[in-house]
mmCIF file of C-alpha atoms in Angstrom:
data_model
loop_
_atom_site.group_PDB
_atom_site.id
_atom_site.type_symbol
_atom_site.label_atom_id
_atom_site.label_comp_id
_atom_site.label_asym_id
_atom_site.label_seq_id
_atom_site.Cartn_x
_atom_site.Cartn_y
_atom_site.Cartn_z
ATOM 1 C CA MET A 1268 -28.384 -44.001 -47.979
ATOM 2 C CA SER A 1269 -27.943 -40.312 -49.093
ATOM 3 C CA GLN A 1270 -30.784 -39.541 -46.814
ATOM 4 C CA ASP A 1271 -28.791 -41.301 -43.663
ATOM 5 C CA PHE A 1272 -25.393 -39.365 -44.806
ATOM 6 C CA THR A 1273 -27.551 -36.046 -44.919
ATOM 7 C CA GLN A 1274 -29.055 -36.883 -41.668
ATOM 8 C CA GLN A 1275 -25.698 -37.886 -40.087
ATOM 9 C CA TRP A 1276 -24.259 -34.480 -41.294
ATOM 10 C CA LEU A 1277 -27.156 -32.271 -40.250
ATOM 11 C CA THR A 1278 -26.671 -34.569 -36.565
ATOM 12 C CA GLU A 1279 -23.031 -33.374 -36.245
ATOM 13 C CA ILE A 1280 -23.749 -29.636 -37.556
ATOM 14 C CA GLN A 1281 -26.643 -29.388 -34.532
ATOM 15 C CA ALA A 1282 -23.944 -31.229 -31.906
ATOM 16 C CA PHE A 1283 -21.230 -28.302 -32.939
ATOM 17 C CA LYS A 1284 -23.783 -25.637 -32.961
ATOM 18 C CA GLU A 1285 -24.655 -26.636 -29.341
ATOM 19 C CA GLN A 1286 -20.848 -27.355 -28.457
ATOM 20 C CA MET A 1287 -20.330 -23.577 -29.872
ATOM 21 C CA ALA A 1288 -23.229 -22.285 -27.851
ATOM 22 C CA GLY A 1289 -22.158 -23.902 -24.631
ATOM 23 C CA LEU A 1290 -18.536 -22.715 -25.430
ATOM 24 C CA GLN A 1291 -19.730 -18.954 -25.946
ATOM 25 C CA GLY A 1292 -21.286 -19.323 -22.555
ATOM 26 C CA ASP A 1293 -18.227 -20.202 -21.259
ATOM 27 C CA ARG A 1294 -16.363 -17.305 -22.742
ATOM 28 C CA ASP A 1295 -18.980 -15.093 -21.708
ATOM 29 C CA ALA A 1296 -18.767 -16.222 -17.987
ATOM 30 C CA ALA A 1297 -15.137 -16.080 -18.175
ATOM 31 C CA TRP A 1298 -15.432 -12.572 -19.499
ATOM 32 C CA GLU A 1299 -17.674 -11.329 -16.799
ATOM 33 C CA SER A 1300 -15.639 -13.147 -14.241
ATOM 34 C CA ALA A 1301 -12.458 -11.101 -15.482
ATOM 35 C CA GLN A 1302 -14.414 -7.479 -15.457
ATOM 36 C CA LYS A 1303 -15.298 -8.244 -11.842
ATOM 37 C CA TRP A 1304 -11.873 -8.908 -10.905
ATOM 38 C CA ARG A 1305 -10.865 -5.701 -12.988
ATOM 39 C CA GLN A 1306 -13.171 -3.901 -11.014
ATOM 40 C CA LEU A 1307 -11.806 -5.230 -7.605
ATOM 41 C CA TYR A 1308 -8.341 -4.537 -8.905
ATOM 42 C CA ASN A 1309 -9.341 -1.026 -9.885
ATOM 43 C CA ILE A 1310 -11.272 -0.715 -6.413
ATOM 44 C CA GLU A 1311 -8.091 -1.947 -4.365
ATOM 45 C CA ALA A 1312 -5.559 0.051 -6.655
ATOM 46 C CA GLU A 1313 -7.380 3.061 -5.844
ATOM 47 C CA GLN A 1314 -7.643 2.503 -2.010
ATOM 48 C CA ARG A 1315 -3.880 1.549 -2.358
ATOM 49 C CA ARG A 1316 -3.285 4.841 -4.315
ATOM 50 C CA THR A 1317 -5.438 6.815 -1.201
ATOM 51 C CA ASP A 1318 -3.289 5.052 1.738
ATOM 52 C CA ALA A 1319 -0.106 6.003 -0.061
ATOM 53 C CA HIS A 1320 -1.373 9.765 -0.456
ATOM 54 C CA LEU A 1321 -2.538 9.716 3.190
ATOM 55 C CA SER A 1322 0.971 8.411 4.217
ATOM 56 C CA GLN A 1323 3.006 10.773 2.058
ATOM 57 C CA GLN A 1324 0.909 13.809 3.633
ATOM 58 C CA ALA A 1325 1.607 12.029 7.223
ATOM 59 C CA ILE A 1326 5.128 11.703 6.415
ATOM 60 C CA ALA A 1327 5.113 15.327 5.279
ATOM 61 C CA SER A 1328 3.161 16.668 8.294
ATOM 62 C CA LEU A 1329 5.821 14.659 10.579
ATOM 63 C CA LYS A 1330 8.747 15.947 8.728
ATOM 64 C CA ALA A 1331 7.668 19.698 9.220
ATOM 65 C CA ASP A 1332 6.762 18.862 12.828
ATOM 66 C CA MET A 1333 10.330 17.438 13.214
ATOM 67 C CA HIS A 1334 11.903 20.445 11.555
ATOM 68 C CA LYS A 1335 9.845 22.987 13.723
ATOM 69 C CA LEU A 1336 10.764 21.202 16.884
ATOM 70 C CA GLN A 1337 14.520 21.209 15.700
ATOM 71 C CA SER A 1338 14.525 24.663 14.900
ATOM 72 C CA LEU A 1339 12.643 25.336 17.961
ATOM 73 C CA GLU A 1340 15.287 23.592 19.904
ATOM 74 C CA VAL A 1341 18.024 25.634 18.571
ATOM 75 C CA GLU A 1342 16.145 28.941 18.929
ATOM 76 C CA THR A 1343 15.714 27.927 22.370
ATOM 77 C CA LEU A 1344 19.255 26.829 23.324
ATOM 78 C CA ALA A 1345 20.581 30.134 21.083
ATOM 79 C CA GLY A 1346 18.084 32.607 22.600
ATOM 80 C CA GLY A 1347 19.707 32.021 25.892
ATOM 81 C CA THR A 1348 16.191 32.203 28.005
ATOM 82 C CA PRO A 1349 15.745 27.981 28.548
ATOM 83 C CA VAL A 1350 19.714 27.913 29.426
ATOM 84 C CA ILE A 1351 18.814 30.316 32.520
ATOM 85 C CA ALA A 1352 15.737 28.213 33.286
ATOM 86 C CA ILE A 1353 17.741 25.300 33.384
ATOM 87 C CA GLN A 1354 20.430 26.946 35.475
ATOM 88 C CA GLN A 1355 17.727 27.895 37.890
ATOM 89 C CA GLU A 1356 16.385 24.292 38.073
ATOM 90 C CA ILE A 1357 19.817 23.233 38.882
ATOM 91 C CA GLU A 1358 20.371 25.772 41.447
ATOM 92 C CA GLN A 1359 17.372 24.403 43.289
ATOM 93 C CA LEU A 1360 18.852 21.056 43.635
ATOM 94 C CA LYS A 1361 20.142 21.173 47.029
ATOM 95 C CA SER A 1362 21.854 17.981 47.485
ATOM 96 C CA VAL A 1363 23.621 15.234 45.463
ATOM 97 C CA GLU A 1364 20.729 12.896 46.007
ATOM 98 C CA ASP A 1365 18.420 15.844 44.373
ATOM 99 C CA LEU A 1366 20.872 16.010 41.287
ATOM 100 C CA GLN A 1367 21.118 11.912 41.058
ATOM 101 C CA ALA A 1368 17.073 11.672 41.230
ATOM 102 C CA LYS A 1369 17.025 14.262 38.073
ATOM 103 C CA LEU A 1370 19.495 12.863 36.476
ATOM 104 C CA ILE A 1371 17.880 9.511 36.600
ATOM 105 C CA ALA A 1372 14.497 11.087 35.825
ATOM 106 C CA VAL A 1373 16.176 12.814 32.267
ATOM 107 C CA ILE A 1374 17.971 9.538 31.695
ATOM 108 C CA LYS A 1375 14.573 8.043 31.605
ATOM 109 C CA GLU A 1376 12.702 10.798 29.722
ATOM 110 C CA ARG A 1377 15.694 10.176 27.113
ATOM 111 C CA ASP A 1378 15.799 6.550 27.018
ATOM 112 C CA HIS A 1379 11.867 6.629 26.481
ATOM 113 C CA LEU A 1380 11.971 9.481 23.590
ATOM 114 C CA LEU A 1381 14.787 6.875 22.119
ATOM 115 C CA GLN A 1382 12.267 4.565 21.950
ATOM 116 C CA ALA A 1383 9.485 6.380 20.615
ATOM 117 C CA LEU A 1384 12.004 7.492 17.874
ATOM 118 C CA LYS A 1385 12.955 4.163 17.138
ATOM 119 C CA THR A 1386 9.038 2.991 16.743
ATOM 120 C CA GLU A 1387 8.590 5.806 14.580
ATOM 121 C CA GLN A 1388 11.371 5.211 12.503
ATOM 122 C CA ASP A 1389 10.543 1.341 12.062
ATOM 123 C CA ASN A 1390 6.684 2.373 11.345
ATOM 124 C CA HIS A 1391 8.344 4.645 8.865
ATOM 125 C CA ALA A 1392 10.397 1.754 7.379
ATOM 126 C CA GLN A 1393 7.791 -0.530 7.428
ATOM 127 C CA THR A 1394 5.325 1.836 5.646
ATOM 128 C CA ARG A 1395 7.624 2.522 2.897
ATOM 129 C CA ASN A 1396 8.171 -1.335 2.313
ATOM 130 C CA SER A 1397 4.509 -1.701 2.190
ATOM 131 C CA LEU A 1398 4.157 0.999 -0.236
ATOM 132 C CA THR A 1399 7.034 -0.242 -2.411
ATOM 133 C CA THR A 1400 5.383 -3.431 -2.671
ATOM 134 C CA ALA A 1401 1.672 -2.489 -3.105
ATOM 135 C CA LEU A 1402 3.401 0.142 -6.118
ATOM 136 C CA GLY A 1403 5.145 -3.029 -7.536
ATOM 137 C CA ASP A 1404 2.282 -5.494 -7.164
ATOM 138 C CA ALA A 1405 0.138 -2.631 -8.817
ATOM 139 C CA ILE A 1406 2.441 -2.286 -11.742
ATOM 140 C CA ASP A 1407 3.133 -6.209 -12.189
ATOM 141 C CA SER A 1408 -0.788 -6.681 -12.187
ATOM 142 C CA LEU A 1409 -1.121 -3.605 -14.831
ATOM 143 C CA THR A 1410 1.580 -5.232 -17.028
ATOM 144 C CA ARG A 1411 -0.261 -8.722 -16.833
ATOM 145 C CA GLU A 1412 -3.441 -7.211 -17.535
ATOM 146 C CA ARG A 1413 -2.264 -4.904 -20.425
ATOM 147 C CA GLY A 1414 -0.649 -8.170 -21.803
ATOM 148 C CA SER A 1415 -3.630 -10.527 -21.249
ATOM 149 C CA GLU A 1416 -5.798 -7.679 -23.134
ATOM 150 C CA GLY A 1417 -3.661 -7.500 -26.213
ATOM 151 C CA GLN A 1418 -3.548 -11.351 -26.657
ATOM 152 C CA GLY A 1419 -7.125 -11.444 -26.005
ATOM 153 C CA ASP A 1420 -7.920 -8.738 -28.340
ATOM 154 C CA ASN A 1421 -6.213 -11.018 -31.141
ATOM 155 C CA ARG A 1422 -8.183 -14.268 -29.983
ATOM 156 C CA ILE A 1423 -11.342 -12.564 -30.346
ATOM 157 C CA SER A 1424 -11.141 -10.983 -34.007
ATOM 158 C CA SER A 1425 -9.838 -14.384 -35.109
#
């Protein structure tokens, strides 16, 4: 009977060893999967940082261009030369029909420029929202990852 009892214990110990090996394999597979996800997350985060940096550079460049154009416009109007050119162009208009045609062309160009400005403003707002969302997602993911790493370290050492 003692031998049967010993055999039963040895069988249970062997079953526990096999179960432990299976669980360790599952743990290792989960760890590898987590590593792969971390790597993918890091790649995505780096891409988003690069995109954000490029977007910031593009915005800065556009702002500089806009300031340059605004200062050029002020200089042009203040300089007087373009005003003379405008006056000369108006003098070339011989009839009310010519003036109306020129006015229509100027209004169309203005409308086109206003639409282009609105499109650019919408794109800017969309980019800002996308970057804000991406930054929030990155912070949330980093917070979750740090939280799970702290808990994972406690479980491993237990």
